[in-house]
Amino acid sequence: MSSEHKNVVVAVRCRPLNSREANRGASCLVSMRDQQTVLKKPPELQTSGKTEDKSQRTYTFDYSYWTAGDVNDPKYASQEVVFNDIGEAVLGHALSGYHCCVFAYGQTGSGKSYTMMGGSGHDAGLIPRICKSLFDKISQDQQQQASYHVEVSYLEIYNERVRDLLNPQQGAGGSLRVREHPSLGPYVEDLSKAAVDSYGAVLEHMSQGNKA
């Protein structure tokens, strides 16, 4: 079944070695081919003898993104590649009336912020690319007399506290409550919503939230 028709799609992305890892002479133990991610055991931990030595393990995901090497390498997965696979599908489903979510998980320094937010220009991550593409599609549909109303919220969940980054003083002690609606599902009580009519307006709210 194509990942475009799945309820849940799982992607793995391998980042480059950071300076601390490079300085201590670490080597990359991860390789990727197509949908497979291969983890190799460090040479010093490999055993020999009669006991079976599983020197590597292979896992299969919907997407395995290799971003750990040279950007000119044919297998290098750029921000654009990730957006074309995941962002376009999320946006398409959202415009079809479905609730969609991109959830980034990983330890500190694993590259979550880079994948989701990225940098400027061609280095932009999923969130800005999805927002820009959304307003590009709205502009096209408005020529066909379709109307849209877009709102944005920006929150942070840290140490089990939920902060409204567009209104940091909202809630008791600056922390909001997560509730569950009987038909709409989970939501954050009193979370700010700001109406936006352009990609530039979204960037302004993100910039405001990043300063909170």
mmCIF file of C-alpha atoms in Angstrom:
data_model
loop_
_atom_site.group_PDB
_atom_site.id
_atom_site.type_symbol
_atom_site.label_atom_id
_atom_site.label_comp_id
_atom_site.label_asym_id
_atom_site.label_seq_id
_atom_site.Cartn_x
_atom_site.Cartn_y
_atom_site.Cartn_z
ATOM 1 C CA MET A 1 0.000 0.000 0.000
ATOM 2 C CA SER A 2 1.296 3.449 -0.868
ATOM 3 C CA SER A 3 2.290 5.592 2.115
ATOM 4 C CA GLU A 4 -0.010 8.298 0.727
ATOM 5 C CA HIS A 5 -2.993 6.154 1.745
ATOM 6 C CA LYS A 6 -1.822 5.159 5.226
ATOM 7 C CA ASN A 7 -3.161 6.625 8.456
ATOM 8 C CA VAL A 8 0.332 6.707 9.942
ATOM 9 C CA VAL A 9 3.583 7.184 8.024
ATOM 10 C CA VAL A 10 6.949 6.697 9.756
ATOM 11 C CA ALA A 11 10.131 8.309 8.474
ATOM 12 C CA VAL A 12 13.669 8.164 9.881
ATOM 13 C CA ARG A 13 16.367 10.732 9.154
ATOM 14 C CA CYS A 14 20.078 10.355 9.837
ATOM 15 C CA ARG A 15 21.950 13.573 10.672
ATOM 16 C CA PRO A 16 25.688 14.216 10.195
ATOM 17 C CA LEU A 17 28.175 13.691 13.008
ATOM 18 C CA ASN A 18 28.333 16.751 15.251
ATOM 19 C CA SER A 19 31.619 18.432 16.173
ATOM 20 C CA ARG A 20 31.890 16.585 19.502
ATOM 21 C CA GLU A 21 31.474 13.212 17.785
ATOM 22 C CA ALA A 22 33.884 14.127 15.004
ATOM 23 C CA ASN A 23 36.535 15.356 17.447
ATOM 24 C CA ARG A 24 36.621 12.044 19.297
ATOM 25 C CA GLY A 25 37.008 10.138 16.034
ATOM 26 C CA ALA A 26 33.555 8.585 15.905
ATOM 27 C CA SER A 27 32.475 6.850 12.720
ATOM 28 C CA CYS A 28 28.998 6.678 11.211
ATOM 29 C CA LEU A 29 27.288 3.395 12.070
ATOM 30 C CA VAL A 30 24.097 4.074 10.129
ATOM 31 C CA SER A 31 23.485 3.448 6.450
ATOM 32 C CA MET A 32 20.304 3.664 4.412
ATOM 33 C CA ARG A 33 19.084 2.146 1.184
ATOM 34 C CA ASP A 34 15.613 2.789 -0.168
ATOM 35 C CA GLN A 35 13.220 2.289 2.784
ATOM 36 C CA GLN A 36 15.725 0.400 4.915
ATOM 37 C CA THR A 37 17.839 1.740 7.771
ATOM 38 C CA VAL A 38 20.844 -0.378 8.711
ATOM 39 C CA LEU A 39 22.498 -0.044 12.129
ATOM 40 C CA LYS A 40 26.008 -1.472 12.465
ATOM 41 C CA LYS A 41 27.559 -2.565 15.742
ATOM 42 C CA PRO A 42 30.808 -0.723 16.573
ATOM 43 C CA PRO A 43 33.840 -2.901 15.660
ATOM 44 C CA GLU A 44 35.049 -2.991 19.269
ATOM 45 C CA LEU A 45 31.736 -4.538 20.344
ATOM 46 C CA GLN A 46 31.611 -7.195 17.680
ATOM 47 C CA THR A 47 32.367 -10.715 18.894
ATOM 48 C CA SER A 48 33.797 -13.721 17.144
ATOM 49 C CA GLY A 49 33.492 -17.409 17.793
ATOM 50 C CA LYS A 50 30.650 -19.873 17.789
ATOM 51 C CA THR A 51 28.125 -17.462 19.213
ATOM 52 C CA GLU A 52 26.107 -15.816 16.468
ATOM 53 C CA ASP A 53 27.221 -12.206 16.110
ATOM 54 C CA LYS A 54 24.571 -9.872 14.817
ATOM 55 C CA SER A 55 26.908 -7.143 13.658
ATOM 56 C CA GLN A 56 24.086 -5.217 12.023
ATOM 57 C CA ARG A 57 20.338 -4.881 12.188
ATOM 58 C CA THR A 58 18.037 -3.754 9.395
ATOM 59 C CA TYR A 59 14.747 -1.911 9.873
ATOM 60 C CA THR A 60 12.209 -0.903 7.250
ATOM 61 C CA PHE A 61 10.233 2.355 7.386
ATOM 62 C CA ASP A 62 8.043 4.272 4.975
ATOM 63 C CA TYR A 63 10.975 6.619 4.386
ATOM 64 C CA SER A 64 14.657 6.423 5.346
ATOM 65 C CA TYR A 65 16.370 9.763 4.780
ATOM 66 C CA TRP A 66 20.157 9.938 4.516
ATOM 67 C CA THR A 67 21.345 13.450 5.472
ATOM 68 C CA ALA A 68 24.639 12.450 7.057
ATOM 69 C CA GLY A 69 26.989 12.879 4.115
ATOM 70 C CA ASP A 70 27.919 15.138 1.227
ATOM 71 C CA VAL A 71 25.023 17.269 -0.056
ATOM 72 C CA ASN A 72 26.162 16.382 -3.591
ATOM 73 C CA ASP A 73 25.751 12.673 -2.906
ATOM 74 C CA PRO A 74 22.827 11.306 -5.010
ATOM 75 C CA LYS A 75 21.323 9.625 -1.940
ATOM 76 C CA TYR A 76 21.454 12.804 0.183
ATOM 77 C CA ALA A 77 17.949 13.727 1.415
ATOM 78 C CA SER A 78 17.550 17.500 1.344
ATOM 79 C CA GLN A 79 14.834 19.550 3.025
ATOM 80 C CA GLU A 80 13.025 19.651 -0.306
ATOM 81 C CA VAL A 81 13.036 15.858 -0.596
ATOM 82 C CA VAL A 82 11.516 15.495 2.875
ATOM 83 C CA PHE A 83 8.837 18.083 2.069
ATOM 84 C CA ASN A 84 7.946 16.483 -1.260
ATOM 85 C CA ASP A 85 7.414 13.122 0.441
ATOM 86 C CA ILE A 86 5.804 14.157 3.731
ATOM 87 C CA GLY A 87 4.779 17.816 3.562
ATOM 88 C CA GLU A 88 2.904 17.583 0.286
ATOM 89 C CA ALA A 89 0.979 14.526 1.487
ATOM 90 C CA VAL A 90 0.067 16.189 4.813
ATOM 91 C CA LEU A 91 -1.133 19.328 3.046
ATOM 92 C CA GLY A 92 -3.127 17.349 0.519
ATOM 93 C CA HIS A 93 -4.933 15.387 3.217
ATOM 94 C CA ALA A 94 -5.595 18.553 5.239
ATOM 95 C CA LEU A 95 -7.148 20.285 2.230
ATOM 96 C CA SER A 96 -9.292 17.180 1.742
ATOM 97 C CA GLY A 97 -10.786 17.707 5.195
ATOM 98 C CA TYR A 98 -8.677 15.418 7.367
ATOM 99 C CA HIS A 99 -6.906 16.262 10.619
ATOM 100 C CA CYS A 100 -3.157 15.893 10.089
ATOM 101 C CA CYS A 101 -0.124 16.000 12.343
ATOM 102 C CA VAL A 102 3.630 15.799 11.854
ATOM 103 C CA PHE A 103 5.265 14.535 15.056
ATOM 104 C CA ALA A 104 9.057 14.776 15.367
ATOM 105 C CA TYR A 105 10.621 12.518 17.986
ATOM 106 C CA GLY A 106 14.234 12.091 19.021
ATOM 107 C CA GLN A 107 16.807 12.911 21.653
ATOM 108 C CA THR A 108 18.310 16.369 22.085
ATOM 109 C CA GLY A 109 20.521 17.235 19.124
ATOM 110 C CA SER A 110 19.072 14.607 16.796
ATOM 111 C CA GLY A 111 17.838 17.146 14.241
ATOM 112 C CA LYS A 112 14.147 17.592 15.053
ATOM 113 C CA SER A 113 14.219 21.403 14.889
ATOM 114 C CA TYR A 114 16.199 21.338 11.652
ATOM 115 C CA THR A 115 13.692 19.018 9.985
ATOM 116 C CA MET A 116 10.643 20.886 11.259
ATOM 117 C CA MET A 117 11.834 24.527 11.110
ATOM 118 C CA GLY A 118 15.169 24.492 9.297
ATOM 119 C CA GLY A 119 16.860 27.698 8.224
ATOM 120 C CA SER A 120 16.251 30.263 5.517
ATOM 121 C CA GLY A 121 15.787 29.865 1.788
ATOM 122 C CA HIS A 122 16.429 26.355 0.488
ATOM 123 C CA ASP A 123 17.195 25.251 4.040
ATOM 124 C CA ALA A 124 13.624 25.845 5.255
ATOM 125 C CA GLY A 125 12.016 22.944 7.103
ATOM 126 C CA LEU A 126 8.617 21.272 6.935
ATOM 127 C CA ILE A 127 6.579 23.884 8.824
ATOM 128 C CA PRO A 128 7.481 26.937 6.722
ATOM 129 C CA ARG A 129 7.317 24.915 3.497
ATOM 130 C CA ILE A 130 3.863 23.539 4.328
ATOM 131 C CA CYS A 131 2.593 27.019 5.238
ATOM 132 C CA LYS A 132 3.963 28.572 2.058
ATOM 133 C CA SER A 133 2.522 25.794 -0.095
ATOM 134 C CA LEU A 134 -0.836 26.194 1.680
ATOM 135 C CA PHE A 135 -1.143 29.840 0.674
ATOM 136 C CA ASP A 136 0.095 29.062 -2.835
ATOM 137 C CA LYS A 137 -2.782 26.593 -3.204
ATOM 138 C CA ILE A 138 -5.259 29.029 -1.622
ATOM 139 C CA SER A 139 -4.222 31.675 -4.136
ATOM 140 C CA GLN A 140 -4.892 29.264 -6.977
ATOM 141 C CA ASP A 141 -8.289 28.192 -5.594
ATOM 142 C CA GLN A 142 -9.424 31.762 -4.937
ATOM 143 C CA GLN A 143 -9.309 32.325 -8.660
ATOM 144 C CA GLN A 144 -12.087 29.700 -8.797
ATOM 145 C CA GLN A 145 -14.183 31.596 -6.208
ATOM 146 C CA ALA A 146 -13.263 29.300 -3.283
ATOM 147 C CA SER A 147 -12.908 30.907 0.178
ATOM 148 C CA TYR A 148 -10.611 29.981 3.057
ATOM 149 C CA HIS A 149 -10.139 30.970 6.688
ATOM 150 C CA VAL A 150 -6.723 30.132 8.175
ATOM 151 C CA GLU A 151 -5.780 30.370 11.842
ATOM 152 C CA VAL A 152 -2.473 29.616 13.546
ATOM 153 C CA SER A 153 -1.528 28.672 17.093
ATOM 154 C CA TYR A 154 1.944 28.214 18.525
ATOM 155 C CA LEU A 155 2.559 26.268 21.727
ATOM 156 C CA GLU A 156 5.397 24.643 23.624
ATOM 157 C CA ILE A 157 5.186 21.503 25.743
ATOM 158 C CA TYR A 158 8.132 21.266 28.140
ATOM 159 C CA ASN A 159 8.391 19.489 31.496
ATOM 160 C CA GLU A 160 4.673 18.644 31.275
ATOM 161 C CA ARG A 161 3.765 22.330 31.033
ATOM 162 C CA VAL A 162 1.944 23.779 28.026
ATOM 163 C CA ARG A 163 2.819 27.375 27.102
ATOM 164 C CA ASP A 164 1.002 29.562 24.611
ATOM 165 C CA LEU A 165 3.894 31.152 22.710
ATOM 166 C CA LEU A 166 1.632 33.772 21.132
ATOM 167 C CA ASN A 167 0.386 34.802 24.583
ATOM 168 C CA PRO A 168 2.893 33.504 27.186
ATOM 169 C CA GLN A 169 0.873 34.866 30.146
ATOM 170 C CA GLN A 170 -2.224 32.876 29.192
ATOM 171 C CA GLY A 171 -3.347 30.300 31.759
ATOM 172 C CA ALA A 172 -2.633 29.811 35.454
ATOM 173 C CA GLY A 173 1.069 30.430 35.959
ATOM 174 C CA GLY A 174 1.515 30.601 32.212
ATOM 175 C CA SER A 175 0.515 26.935 31.799
ATOM 176 C CA LEU A 176 -2.548 25.744 29.861
ATOM 177 C CA ARG A 177 -4.660 22.629 30.335
ATOM 178 C CA VAL A 178 -5.100 19.856 27.778
ATOM 179 C CA ARG A 179 -8.737 18.800 27.496
ATOM 180 C CA GLU A 180 -10.611 16.263 25.398
ATOM 181 C CA HIS A 181 -13.764 17.142 23.495
ATOM 182 C CA PRO A 182 -16.246 14.249 23.148
ATOM 183 C CA SER A 183 -16.414 14.600 19.359
ATOM 184 C CA LEU A 184 -13.447 16.781 18.326
ATOM 185 C CA GLY A 185 -10.825 15.021 20.444
ATOM 186 C CA PRO A 186 -7.925 16.532 22.448
ATOM 187 C CA TYR A 187 -7.422 20.291 22.507
ATOM 188 C CA VAL A 188 -5.609 22.930 24.560
ATOM 189 C CA GLU A 189 -7.971 25.071 26.576
ATOM 190 C CA ASP A 190 -7.679 28.865 26.011
ATOM 191 C CA LEU A 191 -4.945 28.480 23.387
ATOM 192 C CA SER A 192 -4.622 31.622 21.267
ATOM 193 C CA LYS A 193 -5.665 31.504 17.634
ATOM 194 C CA ALA A 194 -4.588 34.191 15.199
ATOM 195 C CA ALA A 195 -6.213 34.655 11.800
ATOM 196 C CA VAL A 196 -3.662 34.911 8.975
ATOM 197 C CA ASP A 197 -4.112 35.752 5.322
ATOM 198 C CA SER A 198 -0.595 35.228 3.967
ATOM 199 C CA TYR A 199 2.590 33.241 4.419
ATOM 200 C CA GLY A 200 4.291 36.415 5.624
ATOM 201 C CA ALA A 201 1.764 36.724 8.452
ATOM 202 C CA VAL A 202 2.555 33.160 9.531
ATOM 203 C CA LEU A 203 6.272 33.977 9.637
ATOM 204 C CA GLU A 204 5.552 37.034 11.799
ATOM 205 C CA HIS A 205 3.679 34.912 14.359
ATOM 206 C CA MET A 206 6.419 32.274 14.357
ATOM 207 C CA SER A 207 8.997 34.971 14.965
ATOM 208 C CA GLN A 208 6.890 36.328 17.822
ATOM 209 C CA GLY A 209 6.525 32.868 19.341
ATOM 210 C CA ASN A 210 10.243 32.137 19.083
ATOM 211 C CA LYS A 211 10.931 35.163 21.279
ATOM 212 C CA ALA A 212 8.497 34.100 24.013
#
